[in-house]
PDB file of C-alpha atoms in Angstrom:
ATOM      1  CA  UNK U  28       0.952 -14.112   5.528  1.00 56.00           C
ATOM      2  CA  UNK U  29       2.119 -10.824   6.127  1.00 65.00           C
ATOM      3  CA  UNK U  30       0.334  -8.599   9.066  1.00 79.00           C
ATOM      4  CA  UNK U  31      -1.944  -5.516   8.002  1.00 88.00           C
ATOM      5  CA  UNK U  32       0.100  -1.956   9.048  1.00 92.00           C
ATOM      6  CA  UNK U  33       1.867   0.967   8.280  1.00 94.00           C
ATOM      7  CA  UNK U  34       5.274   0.979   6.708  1.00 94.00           C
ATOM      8  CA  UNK U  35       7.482   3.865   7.196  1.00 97.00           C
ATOM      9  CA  UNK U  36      10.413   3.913   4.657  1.00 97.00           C
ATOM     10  CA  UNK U  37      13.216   7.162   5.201  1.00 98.00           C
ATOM     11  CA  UNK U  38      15.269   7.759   2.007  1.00 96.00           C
ATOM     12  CA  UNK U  39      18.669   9.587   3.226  1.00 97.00           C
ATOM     13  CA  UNK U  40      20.113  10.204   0.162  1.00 93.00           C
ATOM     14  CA  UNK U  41      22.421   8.518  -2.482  1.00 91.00           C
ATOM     15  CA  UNK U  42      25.953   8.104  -2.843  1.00 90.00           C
ATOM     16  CA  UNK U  43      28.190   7.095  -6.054  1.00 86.00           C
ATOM     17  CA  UNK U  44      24.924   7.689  -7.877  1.00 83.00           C
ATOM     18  CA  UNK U  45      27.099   7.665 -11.850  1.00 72.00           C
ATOM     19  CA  UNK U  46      25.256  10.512 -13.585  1.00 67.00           C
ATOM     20  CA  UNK U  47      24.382   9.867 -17.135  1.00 62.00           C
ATOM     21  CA  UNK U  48      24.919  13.077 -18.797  1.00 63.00           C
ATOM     22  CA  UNK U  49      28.926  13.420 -17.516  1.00 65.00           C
ATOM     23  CA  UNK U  50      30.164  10.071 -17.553  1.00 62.00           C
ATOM     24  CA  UNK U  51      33.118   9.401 -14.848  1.00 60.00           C
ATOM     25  CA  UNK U  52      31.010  12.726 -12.857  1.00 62.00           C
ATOM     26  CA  UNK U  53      29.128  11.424 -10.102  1.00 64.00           C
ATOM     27  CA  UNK U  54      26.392  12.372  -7.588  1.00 80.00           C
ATOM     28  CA  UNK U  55      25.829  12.300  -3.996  1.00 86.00           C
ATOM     29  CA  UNK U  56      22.336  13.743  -3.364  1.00 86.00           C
ATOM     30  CA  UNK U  57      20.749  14.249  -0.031  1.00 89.00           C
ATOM     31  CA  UNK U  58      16.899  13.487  -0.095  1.00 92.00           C
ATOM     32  CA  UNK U  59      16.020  12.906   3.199  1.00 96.00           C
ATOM     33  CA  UNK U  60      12.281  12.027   2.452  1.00 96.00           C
ATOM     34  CA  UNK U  61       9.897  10.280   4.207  1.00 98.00           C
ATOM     35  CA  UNK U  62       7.264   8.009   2.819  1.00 96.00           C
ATOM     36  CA  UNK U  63       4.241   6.015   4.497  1.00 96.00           C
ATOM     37  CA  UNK U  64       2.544   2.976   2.691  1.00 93.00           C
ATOM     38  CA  UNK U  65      -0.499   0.878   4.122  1.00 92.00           C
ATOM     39  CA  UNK U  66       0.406  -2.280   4.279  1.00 89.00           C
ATOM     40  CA  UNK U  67      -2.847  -4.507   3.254  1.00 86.00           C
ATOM     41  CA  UNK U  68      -1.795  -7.216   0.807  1.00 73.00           C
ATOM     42  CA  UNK U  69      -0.746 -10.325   2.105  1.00 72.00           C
ATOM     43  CA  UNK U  70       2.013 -10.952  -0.810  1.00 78.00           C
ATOM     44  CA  UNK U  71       4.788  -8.095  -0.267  1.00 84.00           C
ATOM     45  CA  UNK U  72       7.802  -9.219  -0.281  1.00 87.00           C
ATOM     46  CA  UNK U  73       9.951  -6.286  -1.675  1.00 92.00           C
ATOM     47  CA  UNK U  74       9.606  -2.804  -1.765  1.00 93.00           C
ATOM     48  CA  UNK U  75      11.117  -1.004  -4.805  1.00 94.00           C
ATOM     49  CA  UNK U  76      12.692   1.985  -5.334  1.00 93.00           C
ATOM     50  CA  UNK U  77      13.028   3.951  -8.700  1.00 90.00           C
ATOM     51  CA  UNK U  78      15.959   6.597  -8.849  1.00 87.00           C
ATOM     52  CA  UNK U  79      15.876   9.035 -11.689  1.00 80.00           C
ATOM     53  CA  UNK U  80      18.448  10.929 -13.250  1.00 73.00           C
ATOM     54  CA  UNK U  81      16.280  14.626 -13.846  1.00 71.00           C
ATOM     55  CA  UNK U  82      17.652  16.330 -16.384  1.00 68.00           C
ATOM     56  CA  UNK U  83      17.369  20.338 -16.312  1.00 71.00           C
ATOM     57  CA  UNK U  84      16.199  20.401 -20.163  1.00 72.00           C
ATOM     58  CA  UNK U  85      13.790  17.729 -19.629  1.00 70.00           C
ATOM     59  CA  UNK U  86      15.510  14.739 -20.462  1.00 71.00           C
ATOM     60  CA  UNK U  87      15.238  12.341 -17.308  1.00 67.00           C
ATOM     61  CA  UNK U  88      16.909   9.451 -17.884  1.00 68.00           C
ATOM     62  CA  UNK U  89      15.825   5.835 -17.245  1.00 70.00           C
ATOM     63  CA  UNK U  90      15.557   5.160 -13.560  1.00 72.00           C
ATOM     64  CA  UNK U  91      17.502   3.204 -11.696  1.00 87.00           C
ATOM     65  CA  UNK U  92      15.963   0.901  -9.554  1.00 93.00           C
ATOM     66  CA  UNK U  93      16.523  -0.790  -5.988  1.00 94.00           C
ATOM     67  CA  UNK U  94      15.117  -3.849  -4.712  1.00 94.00           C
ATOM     68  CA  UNK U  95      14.573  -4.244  -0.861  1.00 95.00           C
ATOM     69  CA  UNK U  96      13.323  -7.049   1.032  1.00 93.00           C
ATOM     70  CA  UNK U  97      10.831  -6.423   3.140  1.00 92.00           C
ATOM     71  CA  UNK U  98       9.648  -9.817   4.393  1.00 88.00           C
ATOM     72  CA  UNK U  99      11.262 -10.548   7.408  1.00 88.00           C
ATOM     73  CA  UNK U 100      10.466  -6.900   8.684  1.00 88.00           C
ATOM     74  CA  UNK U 101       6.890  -7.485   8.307  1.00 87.00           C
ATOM     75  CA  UNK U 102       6.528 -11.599   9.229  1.00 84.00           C
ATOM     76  CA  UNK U 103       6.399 -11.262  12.946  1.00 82.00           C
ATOM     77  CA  UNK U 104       3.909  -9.185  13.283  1.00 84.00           C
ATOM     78  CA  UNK U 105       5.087  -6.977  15.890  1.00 90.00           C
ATOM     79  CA  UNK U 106       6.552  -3.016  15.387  1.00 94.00           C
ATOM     80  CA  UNK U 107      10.308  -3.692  14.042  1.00 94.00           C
ATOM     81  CA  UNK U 108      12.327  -1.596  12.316  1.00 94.00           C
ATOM     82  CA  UNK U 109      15.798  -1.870  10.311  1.00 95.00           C
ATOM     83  CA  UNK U 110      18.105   1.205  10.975  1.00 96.00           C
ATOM     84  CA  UNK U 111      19.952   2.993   8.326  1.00 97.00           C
ATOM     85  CA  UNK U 112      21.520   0.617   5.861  1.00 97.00           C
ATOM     86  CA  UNK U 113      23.051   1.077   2.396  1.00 96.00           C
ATOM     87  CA  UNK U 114      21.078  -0.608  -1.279  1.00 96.00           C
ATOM     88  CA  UNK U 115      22.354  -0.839  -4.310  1.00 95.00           C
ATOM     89  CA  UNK U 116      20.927   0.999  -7.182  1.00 94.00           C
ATOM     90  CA  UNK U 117      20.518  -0.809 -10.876  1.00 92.00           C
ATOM     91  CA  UNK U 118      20.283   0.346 -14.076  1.00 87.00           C
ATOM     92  CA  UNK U 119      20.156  -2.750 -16.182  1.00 85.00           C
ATOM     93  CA  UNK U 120      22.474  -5.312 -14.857  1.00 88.00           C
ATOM     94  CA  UNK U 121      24.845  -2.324 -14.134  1.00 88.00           C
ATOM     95  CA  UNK U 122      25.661  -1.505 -10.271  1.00 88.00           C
ATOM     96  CA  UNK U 123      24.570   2.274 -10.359  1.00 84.00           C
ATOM     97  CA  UNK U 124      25.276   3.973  -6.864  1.00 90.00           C
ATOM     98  CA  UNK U 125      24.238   3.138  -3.217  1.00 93.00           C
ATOM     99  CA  UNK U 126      20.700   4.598  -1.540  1.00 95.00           C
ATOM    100  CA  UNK U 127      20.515   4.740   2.291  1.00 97.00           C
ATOM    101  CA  UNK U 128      17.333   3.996   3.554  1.00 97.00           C
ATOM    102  CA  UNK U 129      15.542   3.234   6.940  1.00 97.00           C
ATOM    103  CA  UNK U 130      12.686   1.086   7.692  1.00 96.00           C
ATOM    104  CA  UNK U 131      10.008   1.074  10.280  1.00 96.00           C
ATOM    105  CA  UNK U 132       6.948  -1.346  10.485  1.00 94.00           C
ATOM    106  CA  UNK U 133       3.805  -0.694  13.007  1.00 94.00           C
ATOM    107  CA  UNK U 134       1.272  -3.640  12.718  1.00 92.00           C
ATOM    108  CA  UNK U 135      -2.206  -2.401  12.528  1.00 89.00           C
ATOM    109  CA  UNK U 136      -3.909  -2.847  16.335  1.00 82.00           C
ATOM    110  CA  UNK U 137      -6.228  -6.049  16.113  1.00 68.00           C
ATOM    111  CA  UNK U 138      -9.568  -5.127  17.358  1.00 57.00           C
ATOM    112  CA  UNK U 139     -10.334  -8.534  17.924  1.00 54.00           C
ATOM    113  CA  UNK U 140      -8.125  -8.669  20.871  1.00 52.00           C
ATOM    114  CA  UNK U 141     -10.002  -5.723  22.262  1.00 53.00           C
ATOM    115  CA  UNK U 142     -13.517  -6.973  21.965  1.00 51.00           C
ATOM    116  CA  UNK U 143     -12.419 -10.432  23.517  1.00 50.00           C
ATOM    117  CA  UNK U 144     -11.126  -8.968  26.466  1.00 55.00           C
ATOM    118  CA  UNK U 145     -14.263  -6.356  26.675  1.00 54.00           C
ATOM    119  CA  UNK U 146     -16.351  -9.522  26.307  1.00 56.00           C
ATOM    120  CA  UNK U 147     -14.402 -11.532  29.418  1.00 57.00           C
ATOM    121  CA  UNK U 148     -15.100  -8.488  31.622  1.00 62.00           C
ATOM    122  CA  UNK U 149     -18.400  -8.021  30.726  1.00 59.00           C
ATOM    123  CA  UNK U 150     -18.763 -12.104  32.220  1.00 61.00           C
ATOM    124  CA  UNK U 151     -16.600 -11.724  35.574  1.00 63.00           C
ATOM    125  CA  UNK U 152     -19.234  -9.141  36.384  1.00 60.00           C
TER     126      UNK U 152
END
């Protein structure tokens, strides 16, 4: 079951990244983005990542996609965080480029905790 929380994910940027339009031509482009998701839903297990290929007349071409477990970040329950690490990107069964991404989970503070300890004050007094 994984904990409730915030999940930071940094994209850096790509690398290899084949571009469509000029075969043997390829990109390395620098994003650095950051992106928050709540984390409420106890079956995550992977957070994808859709890469497009934007066109300037228009014609984006299918995305390319990454996969990223996400599991063991957010099973213990506590802040963790994976540093920078390289992903493959897909397109198809085809190997597509590498993105570099970094991850950071914060568990969501338990309340319950809180009023327990409130509570075991309030009967020492």
């Amino acid at each position: 079951m994984a904990p409730r929380g915030m999940l930071e994910i940094f994209i850096f940027g790509g690398r290899g990244l084949k571009n469509t339009d000029k075969p043997g031509d390829n990109s390395d482009p620098e994003w650095n983005e950051k992106f928050q998701f709540t984390i409420a839903d106890d079956d995550i297990d992977d957070l994808k990542i859709q890469v497009i290929d934007e066109d300037e007349n228009g014609n984006d071409d299918d995305p390319g996609y990454c996969s990223i477990s996400i599991e063991g970040l957010l099973e213990t329950g506590y802040k963790a965080d994976i540093g920078a690490t390289e992903y493959e990107v897909f397109r198809g069964d085809e190997a597509y480029g590498d993105i570099t991404v970094s991850m950071a989970f914060f568990p969501e503070e338990n309340n319950d905790d809180e009023e327990q300890e409130d509570q075991e004050e309030q009967e020492d007094e």
